[in-house]
Amino acid sequence: MKRLTSLITSIILTTVSWQSLAQSFNTRPQSTQKPPLHGRHWMAITGKPLAATAGAMTFQKGGNAVDAACAMLAATCTMWDVLSWGGETQALIYHPKTGKVIAINALGVAPTGATPELFKSKGMQFPPEYGPLAAVTPGTPGGLCTILAEYGTMSLKEVLAPAMQMADGYPIEAQTANSIERGKEMIKQWPYSKAVFLPHLGKDREAPAAGEIFKQADLLQTLQKMVDAEQQALKKGKSRKEAIYAAYDRFYKGDIAKEFARGCQEQGGLITEQDLANWKVKIEEPLSTNYKGIEVYKLQQWTQGPVMLEALNILENFDLKAMGYNSTRYIHTLYQAMNLAFADRDFYYGDPAFAPEEPIKGLLSKDYAKARAKEINWERNNAKAAPGDPYPFEGKVNPFADLMKNWNQASSTEKNAVMNEKYFADFKMGTTSVEAADKDGWVVSITPSGGWVPACIAGKTGVGMSQRMQSFVLDAKQNPFNVLEPGKRPRVTLTPGMALKDGKPFLSFAVQGGDSQDQDLLQCFLNVVEFGMTIQESVEAANIVSYQMRSSFGYHDSKPGSVMLNTETPNYIMKELRQMGYNIGLDERTAGPINAIYFDWEHGTFWGGSGNHGEDYGIGW
């Protein structure tokens, strides 16, 4: 009996010791479902194993992180993970020679004829979720060419080689194959999509099977035309950069553009050749905030990115570490801060190229954040959290005060969003992410999206059209900055992240998942900075997801008080949260999938993290 008691005591002490070391791989064996990635020379992480391999192949041929990121982007688009070549590309790039973070805006714009009146005349409250009328102009081909031309080292031919091999036929994975099968009735409405996606028409399963060789002859021809334009320009004595832009021009001003516009309009879409020719990639200054000595960078207010910066500014006023990771107090604080920041997103964000001018300086003011922090009710969830007034923090008067008085947070009467499968799917609408870094200091973080299955393919281009028009609103009462207008970019969810510490890269991170993206990235960042997790621990950690903000998809529903928690959340915490007015849903995996790179300057190495659900994958060397 004495020996048994001693054995039990030993087991208990060992367990306590084991749990006390839960924050670091450096002091205990691996506890995550995926191992952390380690690299000294480079790191390549994205949404599919084959796409990560494309990045690794590019690095092995001597490319830098920009080249590898472009190769991964091309591969993921070719694999429809969960996007296509007709979607949009948003990126942050760290330039080691200047020490600056650069923002890439390759989001398409609303085409000619896309007006609120058009969609209202069709009985729509918002632009449609799918089909040719959902499309903004394609951004990814131009975004990839611009990123490669300005910051890469390789030719377009070299970078597109893996994607072109895949377009010629690759063994399709189950996730995409099954997505095609689920969406086949919608796909059959569009002749060019039907021809590409459904090789077994008339059979029980009309989509490809997992492992079947999936060929995309039209897409291969489009990519070949771009490469041919580049190679012809090189033969004429043009520089590498000029030659890549020749490929850009063939897509947007040449025969590819002509067929894209024709195929779009044939199926009822609006995009014209002039829309394509007029569109341009923008190289911008990112927005940033300082959180406890760490500079955090996001794209401008045409994305939801600044919402994370505002949330950090609010949370900086509290001792999060003392609250404890995922304690009732911490979850409540996080949820309330996110709701305040997202309410501001839902009313104030839009394309800065169009009037009215967004009050972004006020929104990101530290004093404004302190004022918002004081609004938190520490006893209950505030189901009516509304936009604040940032204008006084810019020395201005709010011109939309009357609209704010009538702004209704909830656009749906349904009580439990967590149980609504369509709402949940819309809210977490697919995307992918691309992360790359190299020993010379280049770092790339990309969140590309658009043109996901079921996609409408534009003619014989093989290019699926974006579905991003749905993120506009049709009424200024909902958001005066994001009302649909031809030539305007919608306010999107796509939001890569990057952080510098002491002027050097600290963290590069991005995630798929629609409106949950900056919720996940905020918690990933705090997991590392406040709770000492390694990057793989952080990307797998149990996040919370709020559904109180308005969805950027479908009917733009909002579900005040609804929160998704991890199934391992203790019962007493769930009980306390319910008493505070929360409506709880549960899921086994509530983070991401996040992809991230942590920079270990002490050892001169990279740590890579890749989410533990989905098919995200990384390779380091």
Coordinates of C-alpha atoms in Angstrom, one line a residue:
M1 CA 0.0 0.0 0.0
K2 CA 2.9 2.3 0.9
R3 CA 4.5 1.6 -2.5
L4 CA 1.2 2.2 -4.3
T5 CA 0.7 5.6 -2.5
S6 CA 4.3 6.5 -3.4
L7 CA 3.7 5.6 -7.1
I8 CA 0.4 7.7 -7.2
T9 CA 2.2 10.6 -5.6
S10 CA 5.0 10.3 -8.2
I11 CA 2.4 10.3 -11.1
I12 CA 0.6 13.3 -9.7
L13 CA 3.9 15.3 -9.2
T14 CA 5.0 14.3 -12.7
T15 CA 1.6 15.5 -14.1
V16 CA 1.8 18.8 -12.3
S17 CA 5.4 19.3 -13.6
W18 CA 4.3 18.3 -17.1
Q19 CA 1.5 20.9 -17.1
S20 CA 3.6 23.6 -15.6
L21 CA 5.9 23.4 -18.6
A22 CA 3.1 23.6 -21.2
Q23 CA 4.2 26.8 -22.7
S24 CA 7.5 25.8 -24.4
F25 CA 8.8 23.1 -26.7
N26 CA 12.3 24.1 -25.4
T27 CA 11.6 22.5 -22.1
R28 CA 9.2 19.6 -22.8
P29 CA 8.4 17.1 -25.5
Q30 CA 6.1 17.9 -28.3
S31 CA 2.4 18.3 -27.3
T32 CA 0.8 19.5 -30.5
Q33 CA -0.8 17.5 -33.2
K34 CA 1.6 18.7 -35.8
P35 CA 5.3 19.1 -35.2
P36 CA 6.8 22.6 -35.3
L37 CA 8.8 23.4 -38.5
H38 CA 12.4 24.4 -38.2
G39 CA 14.6 26.1 -40.9
R40 CA 17.8 27.9 -41.1
H41 CA 17.7 28.9 -44.8
W42 CA 14.1 29.2 -45.7
M43 CA 10.5 28.5 -44.8
A44 CA 7.5 27.8 -47.1
I45 CA 4.0 27.3 -45.7
T46 CA 0.6 27.3 -47.4
G47 CA -2.8 25.7 -47.7
K48 CA -1.9 22.4 -49.5
P49 CA 1.0 20.0 -49.4
L50 CA 1.6 20.2 -53.2
A51 CA 1.6 24.0 -53.1
A52 CA 4.1 24.0 -50.2
T53 CA 6.2 21.7 -52.4
A54 CA 6.1 24.3 -55.2
G55 CA 7.5 26.8 -52.8
A56 CA 10.2 24.4 -51.7
M57 CA 11.1 23.6 -55.3
T58 CA 11.5 27.3 -56.0
F59 CA 13.8 27.9 -53.0
Q60 CA 15.9 24.9 -54.1
K61 CA 16.4 26.5 -57.5
G62 CA 17.8 29.6 -55.9
G63 CA 14.7 31.7 -55.6
N64 CA 14.1 34.1 -52.7
A65 CA 11.0 34.2 -50.4
V66 CA 9.1 36.4 -52.9
D67 CA 9.7 33.9 -55.7
A68 CA 8.6 31.0 -53.5
A69 CA 5.5 32.9 -52.3
C70 CA 4.5 33.5 -55.9
A71 CA 5.0 29.9 -56.8
M72 CA 2.8 28.8 -53.9
L73 CA 0.2 31.4 -54.8
A74 CA 0.1 30.1 -58.4
A75 CA -0.1 26.5 -57.2
T76 CA -3.0 27.1 -54.7
C77 CA -4.9 29.0 -57.4
T78 CA -4.5 26.1 -59.8
M79 CA -5.7 23.7 -57.0
W80 CA -8.8 25.9 -56.3
D81 CA -7.6 26.0 -52.6
V82 CA -10.1 27.8 -51.7
L83 CA -9.7 30.3 -54.5
S84 CA -8.8 30.6 -58.2
W85 CA -6.8 32.7 -60.6
G86 CA -9.7 35.1 -61.0
G87 CA -9.7 36.0 -57.3
E88 CA -7.8 38.7 -55.3
T89 CA -4.4 38.8 -53.7
Q90 CA -3.5 40.8 -50.5
A91 CA 0.1 40.8 -49.3
L92 CA 2.6 42.2 -46.8
I93 CA 6.3 42.1 -47.7
Y94 CA 9.2 42.9 -45.5
H95 CA 12.1 44.4 -47.6
P96 CA 15.4 43.6 -45.8
K97 CA 17.3 46.3 -47.6
T98 CA 15.0 49.1 -46.5
G99 CA 13.7 47.6 -43.3
K100 CA 10.2 48.5 -44.4
V101 CA 6.9 46.6 -44.6
I102 CA 5.2 47.0 -48.0
A103 CA 1.5 46.5 -48.7
I104 CA 0.1 45.0 -51.9
N105 CA -3.5 45.7 -52.9
A106 CA -4.5 43.4 -55.7
L107 CA -8.2 43.4 -55.0
G108 CA -10.5 43.7 -57.9
V109 CA -13.1 46.4 -58.4
A110 CA -16.8 46.5 -59.1
P111 CA -17.3 46.5 -62.9
T112 CA -19.2 48.9 -65.1
G113 CA -22.9 48.8 -64.4
A114 CA -22.6 47.4 -60.9
T115 CA -24.8 49.7 -58.9
P116 CA -27.1 49.4 -55.9
E117 CA -30.1 50.1 -58.2
L118 CA -29.2 47.2 -60.4
F119 CA -29.3 44.7 -57.6
K120 CA -32.3 46.2 -55.9
S121 CA -34.2 46.0 -59.1
K122 CA -33.5 42.2 -59.0
G123 CA -35.0 42.0 -55.5
M124 CA -31.6 41.6 -53.8
Q125 CA -30.6 43.1 -50.4
F126 CA -26.9 42.5 -51.3
P127 CA -25.0 41.4 -54.4
P128 CA -25.3 37.7 -55.0
E129 CA -23.0 35.1 -53.4
Y130 CA -22.2 33.1 -56.5
G131 CA -22.2 33.4 -60.3
P132 CA -21.1 36.0 -62.8
L133 CA -22.9 38.9 -61.1
A134 CA -20.9 38.2 -58.0
A135 CA -17.6 39.0 -59.7
V136 CA -15.3 41.9 -59.3
T137 CA -12.4 42.2 -61.7
P138 CA -9.6 39.5 -61.3
G139 CA -6.7 40.7 -59.1
T140 CA -4.4 37.7 -58.5
P141 CA -2.7 37.5 -62.0
G142 CA -1.8 41.2 -61.7
G143 CA -0.9 40.9 -58.0
L144 CA 1.5 37.9 -58.6
C145 CA 3.1 39.7 -61.6
T146 CA 3.6 42.9 -59.6
I147 CA 5.0 41.2 -56.5
L148 CA 7.4 39.1 -58.6
A149 CA 8.5 41.9 -60.9
E150 CA 9.2 44.4 -58.1
Y151 CA 10.7 42.1 -55.4
G152 CA 11.5 38.7 -56.8
T153 CA 14.5 37.4 -58.7
M154 CA 13.1 34.8 -61.1
S155 CA 11.3 34.9 -64.3
L156 CA 7.5 34.3 -64.5
K157 CA 8.3 31.1 -66.5
E158 CA 10.3 29.7 -63.6
V159 CA 7.8 30.7 -61.0
L160 CA 4.7 29.4 -62.9
A161 CA 6.4 26.1 -63.8
P162 CA 4.9 24.0 -60.9
A163 CA 1.4 25.5 -61.4
M164 CA 1.6 24.8 -65.1
Q165 CA 2.6 21.2 -64.5
M166 CA -0.4 20.9 -62.2
A167 CA -2.7 22.5 -64.8
D168 CA -1.5 19.8 -67.2
G169 CA -2.8 17.2 -64.7
Y170 CA -2.3 16.5 -61.0
P171 CA -3.9 14.0 -58.5
I172 CA -6.7 16.0 -57.0
E173 CA -7.1 15.8 -53.2
A174 CA -10.3 14.7 -51.5
Q175 CA -11.2 18.1 -50.0
T176 CA -11.5 19.9 -53.3
A177 CA -12.9 16.9 -55.2
N178 CA -15.7 16.5 -52.7
S179 CA -16.4 20.3 -52.7
I180 CA -16.9 20.1 -56.4
E181 CA -19.3 17.1 -56.0
R182 CA -21.3 19.0 -53.4
G183 CA -21.6 22.1 -55.6
K184 CA -22.2 20.3 -58.9
E185 CA -25.9 21.4 -59.4
M186 CA -24.8 25.1 -59.3
I187 CA -21.7 24.3 -61.5
K188 CA -24.0 22.8 -64.1
Q189 CA -25.6 26.3 -64.7
W190 CA -22.3 27.5 -66.2
P191 CA -21.1 25.7 -69.3
Y192 CA -17.4 26.4 -68.9
S193 CA -17.3 25.4 -65.3
K194 CA -19.2 22.2 -66.1
A195 CA -16.7 21.3 -68.7
V196 CA -13.8 21.7 -66.3
F197 CA -15.1 20.4 -63.0
L198 CA -17.4 17.6 -64.0
P199 CA -15.6 15.0 -66.1
H200 CA -18.1 12.2 -65.3
L201 CA -21.4 13.8 -66.3
G202 CA -24.3 11.4 -65.9
K203 CA -22.7 9.1 -63.4
D204 CA -23.5 9.0 -59.7
R205 CA -20.3 10.9 -58.9
E206 CA -19.8 13.5 -61.6
A207 CA -16.8 15.3 -60.0
P208 CA -13.3 13.8 -60.0
A209 CA -12.5 11.3 -57.4
A210 CA -9.7 11.8 -54.9
G211 CA -6.4 10.8 -56.5
E212 CA -7.8 11.1 -60.0
I213 CA -5.7 13.2 -62.5
F214 CA -7.4 16.5 -62.8
K215 CA -6.6 18.4 -66.0
Q216 CA -7.3 22.1 -66.8
A217 CA -6.3 22.6 -70.5
D218 CA -7.8 26.0 -70.8
L219 CA -6.0 27.3 -67.7
L220 CA -2.8 25.8 -68.9
Q221 CA -3.2 27.7 -72.2
T222 CA -3.8 31.0 -70.3
L223 CA -0.7 30.6 -68.2
Q224 CA 1.3 29.6 -71.3
K225 CA 0.1 32.8 -73.0
M226 CA 1.4 34.9 -70.1
V227 CA 4.8 33.1 -70.2
D228 CA 5.0 33.5 -73.9
A229 CA 4.4 37.2 -73.6
E230 CA 7.2 37.4 -71.0
Q231 CA 9.6 35.3 -73.2
Q232 CA 8.9 37.3 -76.3
A233 CA 9.7 40.5 -74.4
L234 CA 13.0 39.1 -73.2
K235 CA 13.9 38.2 -76.7
K236 CA 13.3 41.9 -77.7
G237 CA 15.8 43.0 -75.0
K238 CA 13.4 43.9 -72.3
S239 CA 14.5 43.6 -68.7
R240 CA 13.2 40.8 -66.4
K241 CA 10.8 43.3 -64.8
E242 CA 9.6 44.7 -68.1
A243 CA 9.0 41.2 -69.4
I244 CA 6.9 40.2 -66.4
Y245 CA 4.8 43.3 -67.0
A246 CA 4.3 42.3 -70.6
A247 CA 2.6 39.1 -69.3
Y248 CA 0.5 41.3 -67.0
D249 CA -0.6 43.4 -70.0
R250 CA -1.5 40.3 -72.0
F251 CA -3.8 39.2 -69.2
Y252 CA -5.5 42.6 -68.7
K253 CA -5.3 44.2 -72.1
G254 CA -4.7 41.4 -74.6
D255 CA -6.4 38.3 -75.9
I256 CA -6.9 36.8 -72.4
A257 CA -8.8 39.9 -71.3
K258 CA -10.9 39.8 -74.5
E259 CA -12.0 36.2 -73.8
F260 CA -12.4 36.8 -70.1
A261 CA -14.8 39.7 -70.7
R262 CA -16.7 37.8 -73.4
G263 CA -17.1 34.7 -71.3
C264 CA -18.2 36.7 -68.3
Q265 CA -20.8 38.7 -70.3
E266 CA -22.1 35.6 -72.1
Q267 CA -23.1 34.1 -68.8
G268 CA -24.8 37.3 -67.5
G269 CA -21.8 39.1 -65.9
L270 CA -20.8 42.7 -66.1
I271 CA -17.0 42.8 -66.5
T272 CA -15.9 44.6 -69.7
E273 CA -12.6 44.7 -71.5
Q274 CA -12.3 48.4 -70.4
D275 CA -12.8 47.3 -66.7
L276 CA -9.9 45.0 -67.0
A277 CA -7.6 47.5 -68.8
N278 CA -8.4 50.2 -66.3
W279 CA -7.7 48.1 -63.2
K280 CA -4.3 48.5 -61.5
V281 CA -2.4 46.9 -58.6
K282 CA -1.6 49.3 -55.8
I283 CA 1.6 49.3 -53.8
E284 CA 0.7 51.0 -50.5
E285 CA 1.8 51.9 -47.0
P286 CA 0.5 49.5 -44.4
L287 CA -1.2 50.6 -41.2
S288 CA 0.4 49.7 -37.8
T289 CA 0.2 50.0 -34.1
N290 CA 2.7 49.4 -31.3
Y291 CA 1.7 46.7 -28.8
K292 CA 4.2 46.5 -25.9
G293 CA 7.2 47.3 -28.1
I294 CA 6.1 45.2 -31.0
E295 CA 5.1 46.9 -34.3
V296 CA 2.1 45.1 -35.8
Y297 CA 1.3 45.7 -39.5
K298 CA -2.0 45.3 -41.4
L299 CA -3.4 46.4 -44.7
Q300 CA -5.5 49.5 -45.0
Q301 CA -9.2 49.9 -44.3
W302 CA -10.3 48.4 -47.6
T303 CA -9.7 45.1 -45.7
Q304 CA -10.7 44.3 -42.1
G305 CA -7.1 44.3 -41.1
P306 CA -7.2 47.5 -38.9
V307 CA -9.7 45.8 -36.7
M308 CA -6.9 43.8 -35.1
L309 CA -4.9 46.9 -34.5
E310 CA -7.8 48.6 -32.8
A311 CA -8.5 45.5 -30.7
L312 CA -4.8 45.4 -29.6
N313 CA -5.1 49.1 -28.6
I314 CA -8.1 48.4 -26.5
L315 CA -6.7 45.2 -24.9
E316 CA -3.4 47.0 -24.1
N317 CA -5.3 48.7 -21.3
F318 CA -5.7 45.4 -19.4
D319 CA -3.4 42.8 -17.8
L320 CA -4.3 39.9 -20.0
K321 CA -1.6 37.6 -18.7
A322 CA -2.9 38.0 -15.1
M323 CA -6.4 37.0 -16.2
G324 CA -5.1 33.6 -17.4
Y325 CA -5.3 32.1 -20.9
N326 CA -9.0 31.4 -21.8
S327 CA -10.3 32.1 -18.3
T328 CA -13.8 33.5 -18.1
R329 CA -12.4 37.0 -17.5
Y330 CA -10.1 36.7 -20.5
I331 CA -12.7 35.3 -22.9
H332 CA -15.1 38.1 -21.8
T333 CA -12.5 40.8 -22.3
L334 CA -11.4 39.5 -25.6
Y335 CA -15.0 39.1 -26.9
Q336 CA -16.0 42.7 -25.8
A337 CA -12.9 44.3 -27.3
M338 CA -13.4 42.5 -30.6
N339 CA -17.0 43.5 -30.7
L340 CA -16.2 47.1 -30.2
A341 CA -13.5 47.0 -32.9
F342 CA -15.7 45.1 -35.4
A343 CA -18.6 47.4 -34.9
D344 CA -16.3 50.2 -36.0
R345 CA -15.2 48.0 -39.0
D346 CA -18.8 47.4 -40.0
F347 CA -19.7 51.1 -40.1
Y348 CA -16.4 53.0 -41.0
Y349 CA -14.3 50.8 -43.3
G350 CA -14.3 51.0 -47.1
D351 CA -12.1 51.8 -50.2
P352 CA -10.0 54.9 -49.3
A353 CA -9.9 55.8 -53.0
F354 CA -13.5 56.8 -52.8
A355 CA -15.3 59.5 -50.8
P356 CA -16.2 59.8 -47.9
E357 CA -12.8 59.6 -46.2
E358 CA -12.6 57.0 -43.5
P359 CA -11.7 58.3 -40.0
I360 CA -8.8 55.7 -39.7
K361 CA -6.5 58.0 -37.8
G362 CA -9.1 58.4 -35.1
L363 CA -10.0 54.7 -35.1
L364 CA -6.4 53.7 -34.5
S365 CA -5.8 56.5 -31.8
K366 CA -4.6 55.1 -28.5
D367 CA -6.9 57.7 -26.7
Y368 CA -9.9 56.4 -28.7
A369 CA -9.0 52.9 -27.7
K370 CA -9.0 54.0 -24.0
A371 CA -12.4 55.5 -24.4
R372 CA -13.7 52.3 -26.1
A373 CA -12.2 50.2 -23.3
K374 CA -14.3 52.1 -20.7
E375 CA -17.4 51.0 -22.5
I376 CA -16.9 47.4 -21.5
N377 CA -19.5 46.0 -19.2
W378 CA -17.7 43.6 -16.9
E379 CA -20.8 41.8 -15.8
R380 CA -22.6 41.0 -19.0
N381 CA -22.1 40.8 -22.8
N382 CA -23.2 44.0 -24.5
A383 CA -25.4 42.7 -27.3
K384 CA -25.9 46.2 -28.6
A385 CA -22.2 47.1 -29.0
A386 CA -22.3 49.8 -31.7
P387 CA -19.8 51.9 -33.6
G388 CA -18.0 54.6 -31.6
D389 CA -17.2 58.2 -32.6
P390 CA -13.6 58.5 -33.7
Y391 CA -14.0 61.9 -35.3
P392 CA -13.2 64.0 -32.2
F393 CA -9.9 62.1 -32.0
E394 CA -9.1 63.6 -35.4
G395 CA -10.3 67.1 -34.3
K396 CA -13.4 66.7 -36.5
V397 CA -17.2 66.4 -36.2
N398 CA -18.9 63.1 -37.2
P399 CA -20.9 63.7 -40.4
F400 CA -22.7 60.4 -39.9
A401 CA -24.0 60.9 -36.4
D402 CA -27.6 60.6 -37.5
L403 CA -26.9 57.3 -39.3
M404 CA -25.1 56.0 -36.2
K405 CA -28.2 56.6 -34.0
N406 CA -30.3 54.2 -36.2
W407 CA -27.5 51.7 -36.9
N408 CA -28.9 48.3 -35.9
Q409 CA -26.2 45.8 -34.9
A410 CA -28.4 42.7 -35.6
S411 CA -29.6 42.2 -39.1
S412 CA -31.1 38.8 -38.2
T413 CA -33.7 37.7 -35.7
E414 CA -32.4 34.2 -35.5
K415 CA -31.2 33.5 -32.0
N416 CA -28.6 30.9 -32.4
A417 CA -26.2 31.4 -35.3
V418 CA -23.9 28.6 -34.1
M419 CA -26.6 26.1 -35.1
N420 CA -27.2 27.6 -38.5
E421 CA -25.0 25.7 -40.9
K422 CA -25.2 28.1 -43.8
Y423 CA -24.5 31.2 -41.6
F424 CA -21.5 29.4 -40.1
A425 CA -20.2 28.4 -43.5
D426 CA -20.6 31.9 -44.8
F427 CA -18.9 33.5 -41.8
K428 CA -15.9 31.2 -42.2
M429 CA -15.9 31.5 -46.0
G430 CA -12.8 29.8 -47.5
T431 CA -9.5 31.4 -48.5
T432 CA -5.9 30.3 -48.1
S433 CA -2.7 31.8 -46.8
V434 CA 0.9 31.8 -48.0
E435 CA 3.9 32.4 -45.7
A436 CA 7.6 32.5 -46.9
A437 CA 10.9 33.7 -45.4
D438 CA 14.5 33.4 -46.4
K439 CA 18.0 33.8 -44.9
D440 CA 18.5 37.1 -46.7
G441 CA 15.7 38.7 -44.7
W442 CA 12.8 38.7 -47.2
V443 CA 9.4 37.9 -45.6
V444 CA 6.1 37.5 -47.4
S445 CA 2.6 37.1 -45.9
I446 CA -0.3 36.7 -48.3
T447 CA -4.1 36.1 -47.9
P448 CA -5.4 35.4 -51.4
S449 CA -9.0 34.4 -52.1
G450 CA -11.9 34.6 -54.5
G451 CA -13.2 32.3 -57.2
W452 CA -13.8 29.4 -54.8
V453 CA -15.8 26.3 -55.8
P454 CA -18.5 26.4 -57.0
A455 CA -17.0 29.0 -59.3
C456 CA -18.2 30.4 -62.6
I457 CA -15.3 30.1 -65.1
A458 CA -15.0 33.0 -67.6
G459 CA -15.1 31.5 -71.1
K460 CA -12.1 29.5 -72.3
T461 CA -9.7 31.1 -70.0
G462 CA -10.0 28.4 -67.3
V463 CA -10.1 31.2 -64.8
G464 CA -12.8 31.2 -62.1
M465 CA -14.4 34.5 -61.4
S466 CA -14.3 36.2 -58.0
Q467 CA -17.4 36.2 -55.7
R468 CA -16.3 39.3 -53.7
M469 CA -19.1 41.7 -54.9
Q470 CA -21.2 40.4 -52.0
S471 CA -19.0 42.2 -49.5
F472 CA -20.4 45.6 -50.6
V473 CA -23.6 47.0 -49.1
L474 CA -26.3 48.7 -51.1
D475 CA -27.5 51.2 -48.5
A476 CA -25.5 53.9 -46.8
K477 CA -27.5 53.2 -43.6
Q478 CA -25.5 50.0 -43.2
N479 CA -22.1 51.5 -44.0
P480 CA -21.7 54.9 -45.8
F481 CA -18.1 54.0 -46.7
N482 CA -18.7 50.6 -48.4
V483 CA -21.7 51.3 -50.7
L484 CA -21.3 49.6 -54.1
E485 CA -20.0 51.8 -56.9
P486 CA -18.4 50.9 -60.3
G487 CA -14.6 51.0 -60.0
K488 CA -14.6 50.7 -56.2
R489 CA -13.1 47.9 -54.1
P490 CA -15.3 46.1 -51.6
R491 CA -14.3 46.1 -47.9
V492 CA -12.9 42.5 -47.7
T493 CA -12.0 40.1 -44.9
L494 CA -8.6 39.2 -46.3
T495 CA -5.9 40.2 -43.9
P496 CA -2.3 39.0 -43.7
G497 CA -0.3 40.1 -40.7
M498 CA 3.3 40.9 -39.9
A499 CA 5.0 42.1 -36.7
L500 CA 8.5 43.6 -36.1
K501 CA 10.4 43.8 -32.8
D502 CA 13.5 45.9 -32.5
G503 CA 13.2 46.7 -36.2
K504 CA 13.5 43.0 -37.2
P505 CA 10.8 40.5 -38.3
F506 CA 9.2 38.9 -35.2
L507 CA 6.1 37.2 -36.6
S508 CA 4.5 36.7 -40.0
F509 CA 1.1 35.2 -40.0
A510 CA -2.1 34.7 -41.9
V511 CA -5.2 32.6 -41.9
Q512 CA -8.2 31.6 -44.0
G513 CA -11.7 31.9 -42.6
G514 CA -13.7 35.0 -43.6
D515 CA -14.8 37.2 -40.7
S516 CA -13.0 35.1 -38.2
Q517 CA -9.5 35.9 -39.7
D518 CA -8.5 38.8 -37.5
Q519 CA -10.1 37.1 -34.5
D520 CA -7.8 34.1 -35.0
L521 CA -4.7 36.3 -35.8
L522 CA -5.3 38.5 -32.7
Q523 CA -5.4 35.4 -30.5
C524 CA -2.4 33.8 -32.2
F525 CA -0.4 37.0 -31.6
L526 CA -1.5 37.2 -27.9
N527 CA -0.8 33.5 -27.4
V528 CA 2.9 34.2 -28.3
V529 CA 3.3 37.6 -26.7
E530 CA 1.2 37.3 -23.5
F531 CA 1.2 33.6 -22.8
G532 CA 4.6 32.5 -24.1
M533 CA 3.5 29.8 -26.5
T534 CA 5.6 28.6 -29.3
I535 CA 4.2 29.3 -32.8
Q536 CA 2.9 25.7 -33.3
E537 CA 1.3 25.7 -29.9
S538 CA -0.3 29.1 -30.8
V539 CA -1.7 28.1 -34.2
E540 CA -3.3 25.0 -32.6
A541 CA -4.5 26.7 -29.4
A542 CA -8.2 26.9 -28.5
N543 CA -9.4 30.2 -29.8
I544 CA -12.8 31.7 -29.4
V545 CA -14.9 33.0 -32.3
S546 CA -17.4 35.8 -31.9
Y547 CA -20.4 36.0 -34.2
Q548 CA -21.7 39.3 -32.9
M549 CA -20.2 41.4 -35.8
R550 CA -21.9 41.5 -39.2
S551 CA -20.9 38.8 -41.6
S552 CA -19.2 40.1 -44.8
F553 CA -21.0 37.4 -46.8
G554 CA -24.5 36.4 -47.8
Y555 CA -27.1 38.4 -45.9
H556 CA -24.5 40.1 -43.6
D557 CA -26.2 38.6 -40.6
S558 CA -25.2 39.3 -37.0
K559 CA -25.7 37.0 -34.0
P560 CA -25.2 39.1 -30.8
G561 CA -23.8 37.1 -27.9
S562 CA -23.0 34.0 -29.9
V563 CA -19.6 32.6 -29.3
M564 CA -17.8 29.4 -30.4
L565 CA -15.7 27.7 -27.8
N566 CA -13.4 24.7 -27.9
T567 CA -15.0 21.5 -26.7
E568 CA -12.4 21.2 -24.0
T569 CA -13.5 24.4 -22.3
P570 CA -14.3 23.6 -18.6
N571 CA -18.0 23.4 -17.7
Y572 CA -17.6 26.0 -15.0
I573 CA -16.3 28.6 -17.5
M574 CA -19.2 27.8 -19.9
K575 CA -21.7 28.2 -17.0
E576 CA -20.2 31.6 -16.0
L577 CA -20.3 32.8 -19.6
R578 CA -23.9 31.7 -20.0
Q579 CA -24.8 33.7 -16.9
M580 CA -23.2 36.7 -18.5
G581 CA -25.5 36.4 -21.5
Y582 CA -23.5 34.3 -24.0
N583 CA -25.0 31.8 -26.4
I584 CA -22.3 29.1 -26.6
G585 CA -21.5 26.7 -29.5
L586 CA -18.8 24.1 -29.3
D587 CA -16.2 22.8 -31.8
E588 CA -13.2 20.5 -31.5
R589 CA -11.0 22.9 -33.4
T590 CA -11.5 26.6 -33.2
A591 CA -8.3 28.1 -34.5
G592 CA -7.7 28.8 -38.1
P593 CA -6.1 27.0 -39.8
I594 CA -3.4 29.6 -39.1
N595 CA 0.0 29.6 -40.9
A596 CA 2.8 31.5 -39.3
I597 CA 6.6 32.0 -39.1
Y598 CA 8.4 33.0 -35.9
F599 CA 11.8 34.5 -36.2
D600 CA 14.3 33.1 -33.6
W601 CA 17.1 35.8 -33.6
E602 CA 18.9 34.2 -30.7
H603 CA 19.6 31.1 -32.8
G604 CA 19.3 32.6 -36.3
T605 CA 16.5 30.2 -37.3
F606 CA 12.9 30.1 -38.3
W607 CA 10.0 28.4 -36.5
G608 CA 7.1 27.5 -38.7
G609 CA 3.6 26.8 -37.5
S610 CA 0.7 25.3 -39.6
G611 CA -2.8 24.8 -38.4
N612 CA -4.0 21.3 -37.4
H613 CA -7.2 21.2 -39.4
G614 CA -7.6 21.5 -43.1
E615 CA -4.7 20.5 -45.4
D616 CA -2.3 23.4 -44.6
Y617 CA 1.3 22.3 -44.8
G618 CA 4.8 23.7 -44.5
I619 CA 8.4 22.8 -45.5
G620 CA 11.6 24.3 -44.0
W621 CA 15.3 24.0 -44.7

